[in-house]
Amino acid sequence: EAGLSRHYGADWKTARPDVVERFEYEYKVICDKGFAAYFLIVADYVKWAKANGIGVVHDQTLHDDPSYNQSYNRSYETTEKLLKKYPSIVCVIDLHRDAIASEAPAATVSVGGKTCAKYSYVVSNAVETYRDNLQFIKAMNRTAEKNYNGFTGRVLERGYRYNQGLSSKYMLLEIGYNRNDIADCRNTAVYFGK
């Protein structure tokens, strides 16, 4: 709501019924789908990047609505438009939280005295940028290995496109999963950003 006040003015709740209606709809979707924690992780990452002089284009479009099944088709269009609008973009980060049906305990590791959720990269081997993307991810893991004593992400190669053909530095990053505590995922986002 603070962002809406900055953008539309302090009286947005009474002066802009269209904004109130859209806010209530999007807020309901976010809560119903369990995305609130995800938004905190993204906010932490964006805040850290900006504070450290890294330019960020953060699109907040909900591509899962009305259906998850076509979310990558919808996000492809969004990402393609953003890459054209901001040609200086170096890296695309597609941030996810994995969902696991099992009752396995949350996967965590201690980094710098903090409990962090494990993370993984999903790399498409079905796109022309596969080798470049894989090398980029391997370089990320080498940096993590050096700086955080083995706090590296598992690399999962898959035969789906995941929009990764749009960039030679496209990262599909999964931080934790549905059994991880949000604080552990947020800790991971901070270390990952560094």
PDB file of N, CA, C and O in Angstrom, residues 46-72:
ATOM      1  N   VAL A  46      16.231  -7.557  -4.833  1.00  0.00           N
ATOM      2  CA  VAL A  46      16.229  -6.288  -5.566  1.00  0.00           C
ATOM      3  C   VAL A  46      16.814  -5.178  -4.696  1.00  0.00           C
ATOM      4  O   VAL A  46      17.634  -4.375  -5.163  1.00  0.00           O
ATOM      5  N   LYS A  47      16.437  -5.148  -3.434  1.00  0.00           N
ATOM      6  CA  LYS A  47      16.951  -4.122  -2.515  1.00  0.00           C
ATOM      7  C   LYS A  47      18.474  -4.227  -2.388  1.00  0.00           C
ATOM      8  O   LYS A  47      19.180  -3.226  -2.460  1.00  0.00           O
ATOM      9  N   TRP A  48      18.987  -5.440  -2.221  1.00  0.00           N
ATOM     10  CA  TRP A  48      20.433  -5.633  -2.106  1.00  0.00           C
ATOM     11  C   TRP A  48      21.138  -5.208  -3.385  1.00  0.00           C
ATOM     12  O   TRP A  48      22.146  -4.510  -3.347  1.00  0.00           O
ATOM     13  N   ALA A  49      20.611  -5.609  -4.535  1.00  0.00           N
ATOM     14  CA  ALA A  49      21.244  -5.281  -5.813  1.00  0.00           C
ATOM     15  C   ALA A  49      21.309  -3.773  -6.017  1.00  0.00           C
ATOM     16  O   ALA A  49      22.369  -3.226  -6.360  1.00  0.00           O
ATOM     17  N   LYS A  50      20.220  -3.091  -5.784  1.00  0.00           N
ATOM     18  CA  LYS A  50      20.195  -1.638  -5.963  1.00  0.00           C
ATOM     19  C   LYS A  50      21.140  -0.947  -4.997  1.00  0.00           C
ATOM     20  O   LYS A  50      21.850  -0.004  -5.367  1.00  0.00           O
ATOM     21  N   ALA A  51      21.179  -1.409  -3.747  1.00  0.00           N
ATOM     22  CA  ALA A  51      22.080  -0.815  -2.742  1.00  0.00           C
ATOM     23  C   ALA A  51      23.545  -1.019  -3.105  1.00  0.00           C
ATOM     24  O   ALA A  51      24.405  -0.271  -2.646  1.00  0.00           O
ATOM     25  N   ASN A  52      23.819  -2.009  -3.945  1.00  0.00           N
ATOM     26  CA  ASN A  52      25.193  -2.297  -4.351  1.00  0.00           C
ATOM     27  C   ASN A  52      25.481  -1.872  -5.783  1.00  0.00           C
ATOM     28  O   ASN A  52      26.425  -2.365  -6.411  1.00  0.00           O
ATOM     29  N   GLY A  53      24.682  -0.942  -6.297  1.00  0.00           N
ATOM     30  CA  GLY A  53      24.945  -0.349  -7.597  1.00  0.00           C
ATOM     31  C   GLY A  53      24.630  -1.222  -8.798  1.00  0.00           C
ATOM     32  O   GLY A  53      25.095  -0.952  -9.902  1.00  0.00           O
ATOM     33  N   ILE A  54      23.833  -2.255  -8.599  1.00  0.00           N
ATOM     34  CA  ILE A  54      23.456  -3.132  -9.710  1.00  0.00           C
ATOM     35  C   ILE A  54      22.081  -2.707 -10.202  1.00  0.00           C
ATOM     36  O   ILE A  54      21.108  -2.722  -9.445  1.00  0.00           O
ATOM     37  N   GLY A  55      22.004  -2.317 -11.455  1.00  0.00           N
ATOM     38  CA  GLY A  55      20.728  -1.913 -12.037  1.00  0.00           C
ATOM     39  C   GLY A  55      19.775  -3.090 -12.106  1.00  0.00           C
ATOM     40  O   GLY A  55      20.185  -4.213 -12.410  1.00  0.00           O
ATOM     41  N   VAL A  56      18.519  -2.851 -11.829  1.00  0.00           N
ATOM     42  CA  VAL A  56      17.516  -3.915 -11.807  1.00  0.00           C
ATOM     43  C   VAL A  56      16.269  -3.458 -12.558  1.00  0.00           C
ATOM     44  O   VAL A  56      15.780  -2.352 -12.340  1.00  0.00           O
ATOM     45  N   VAL A  57      15.784  -4.300 -13.440  1.00  0.00           N
ATOM     46  CA  VAL A  57      14.465  -4.132 -14.033  1.00  0.00           C
ATOM     47  C   VAL A  57      13.627  -5.252 -13.420  1.00  0.00           C
ATOM     48  O   VAL A  57      13.865  -6.425 -13.692  1.00  0.00           O
ATOM     49  N   HIS A  58      12.699  -4.882 -12.572  1.00  0.00           N
ATOM     50  CA  HIS A  58      11.913  -5.873 -11.832  1.00  0.00           C
ATOM     51  C   HIS A  58      10.472  -5.835 -12.318  1.00  0.00           C
ATOM     52  O   HIS A  58       9.718  -4.928 -11.980  1.00  0.00           O
ATOM     53  N   ASP A  59      10.099  -6.805 -13.110  1.00  0.00           N
ATOM     54  CA  ASP A  59       8.728  -6.892 -13.593  1.00  0.00           C
ATOM     55  C   ASP A  59       7.909  -7.702 -12.596  1.00  0.00           C
ATOM     56  O   ASP A  59       8.335  -8.768 -12.167  1.00  0.00           O
ATOM     57  N   GLN A  60       6.745  -7.201 -12.239  1.00  0.00           N
ATOM     58  CA  GLN A  60       5.925  -7.861 -11.227  1.00  0.00           C
ATOM     59  C   GLN A  60       4.639  -8.463 -11.804  1.00  0.00           C
ATOM     60  O   GLN A  60       3.707  -8.762 -11.063  1.00  0.00           O
ATOM     61  N   THR A  61       4.613  -8.675 -13.098  1.00  0.00           N
ATOM     62  CA  THR A  61       3.436  -9.269 -13.720  1.00  0.00           C
ATOM     63  C   THR A  61       3.217 -10.686 -13.196  1.00  0.00           C
ATOM     64  O   THR A  61       4.161 -11.470 -13.120  1.00  0.00           O
ATOM     65  N   LEU A  62       1.988 -10.991 -12.850  1.00  0.00           N
ATOM     66  CA  LEU A  62       1.639 -12.350 -12.422  1.00  0.00           C
ATOM     67  C   LEU A  62       1.282 -13.166 -13.663  1.00  0.00           C
ATOM     68  O   LEU A  62       0.196 -13.032 -14.208  1.00  0.00           O
ATOM     69  N   HIS A  63       2.204 -13.989 -14.096  1.00  0.00           N
ATOM     70  CA  HIS A  63       1.978 -14.777 -15.300  1.00  0.00           C
ATOM     71  C   HIS A  63       1.231 -16.079 -15.001  1.00  0.00           C
ATOM     72  O   HIS A  63       0.789 -16.748 -15.934  1.00  0.00           O
ATOM     73  N   ASP A  64       1.075 -16.434 -13.745  1.00  0.00           N
ATOM     74  CA  ASP A  64       0.371 -17.664 -13.369  1.00  0.00           C
ATOM     75  C   ASP A  64      -1.148 -17.503 -13.406  1.00  0.00           C
ATOM     76  O   ASP A  64      -1.866 -18.476 -13.252  1.00  0.00           O
ATOM     77  N   ASP A  65      -1.622 -16.292 -13.559  1.00  0.00           N
ATOM     78  CA  ASP A  65      -3.052 -16.032 -13.517  1.00  0.00           C
ATOM     79  C   ASP A  65      -3.551 -15.752 -14.932  1.00  0.00           C
ATOM     80  O   ASP A  65      -2.956 -14.925 -15.621  1.00  0.00           O
ATOM     81  N   PRO A  66      -4.538 -16.408 -15.442  1.00  0.00           N
ATOM     82  CA  PRO A  66      -5.496 -17.247 -14.740  1.00  0.00           C
ATOM     83  C   PRO A  66      -5.083 -18.717 -14.629  1.00  0.00           C
ATOM     84  O   PRO A  66      -5.728 -19.484 -13.928  1.00  0.00           O
ATOM     85  N   SER A  67      -4.010 -19.121 -15.324  1.00  0.00           N
ATOM     86  CA  SER A  67      -3.628 -20.528 -15.291  1.00  0.00           C
ATOM     87  C   SER A  67      -2.115 -20.662 -15.344  1.00  0.00           C
ATOM     88  O   SER A  67      -1.440 -19.966 -16.095  1.00  0.00           O
ATOM     89  N   TYR A  68      -1.584 -21.595 -14.545  1.00  0.00           N
ATOM     90  CA  TYR A  68      -0.154 -21.872 -14.559  1.00  0.00           C
ATOM     91  C   TYR A  68       0.292 -22.437 -15.912  1.00  0.00           C
ATOM     92  O   TYR A  68       1.394 -22.192 -16.369  1.00  0.00           O
ATOM     93  N   ASN A  69      -0.593 -23.187 -16.566  1.00  0.00           N
ATOM     94  CA  ASN A  69      -0.227 -23.921 -17.774  1.00  0.00           C
ATOM     95  C   ASN A  69       0.341 -23.042 -18.889  1.00  0.00           C
ATOM     96  O   ASN A  69       1.160 -23.501 -19.667  1.00  0.00           O
ATOM     97  N   GLN A  70      -0.080 -21.825 -18.993  1.00  0.00           N
ATOM     98  CA  GLN A  70       0.404 -20.930 -20.049  1.00  0.00           C
ATOM     99  C   GLN A  70       1.324 -19.830 -19.522  1.00  0.00           C
ATOM    100  O   GLN A  70       1.620 -18.865 -20.224  1.00  0.00           O
ATOM    101  N   SER A  71       1.809 -19.987 -18.307  1.00  0.00           N
ATOM    102  CA  SER A  71       2.591 -18.912 -17.687  1.00  0.00           C
ATOM    103  C   SER A  71       3.878 -18.593 -18.448  1.00  0.00           C
ATOM    104  O   SER A  71       4.258 -17.433 -18.568  1.00  0.00           O
ATOM    105  N   TYR A  72       4.550 -19.602 -18.983  1.00  0.00           N
ATOM    106  CA  TYR A  72       5.783 -19.313 -19.721  1.00  0.00           C
ATOM    107  C   TYR A  72       5.505 -18.643 -21.061  1.00  0.00           C
ATOM    108  O   TYR A  72       6.300 -17.820 -21.511  1.00  0.00           O
TER     109      TYR A  72
END
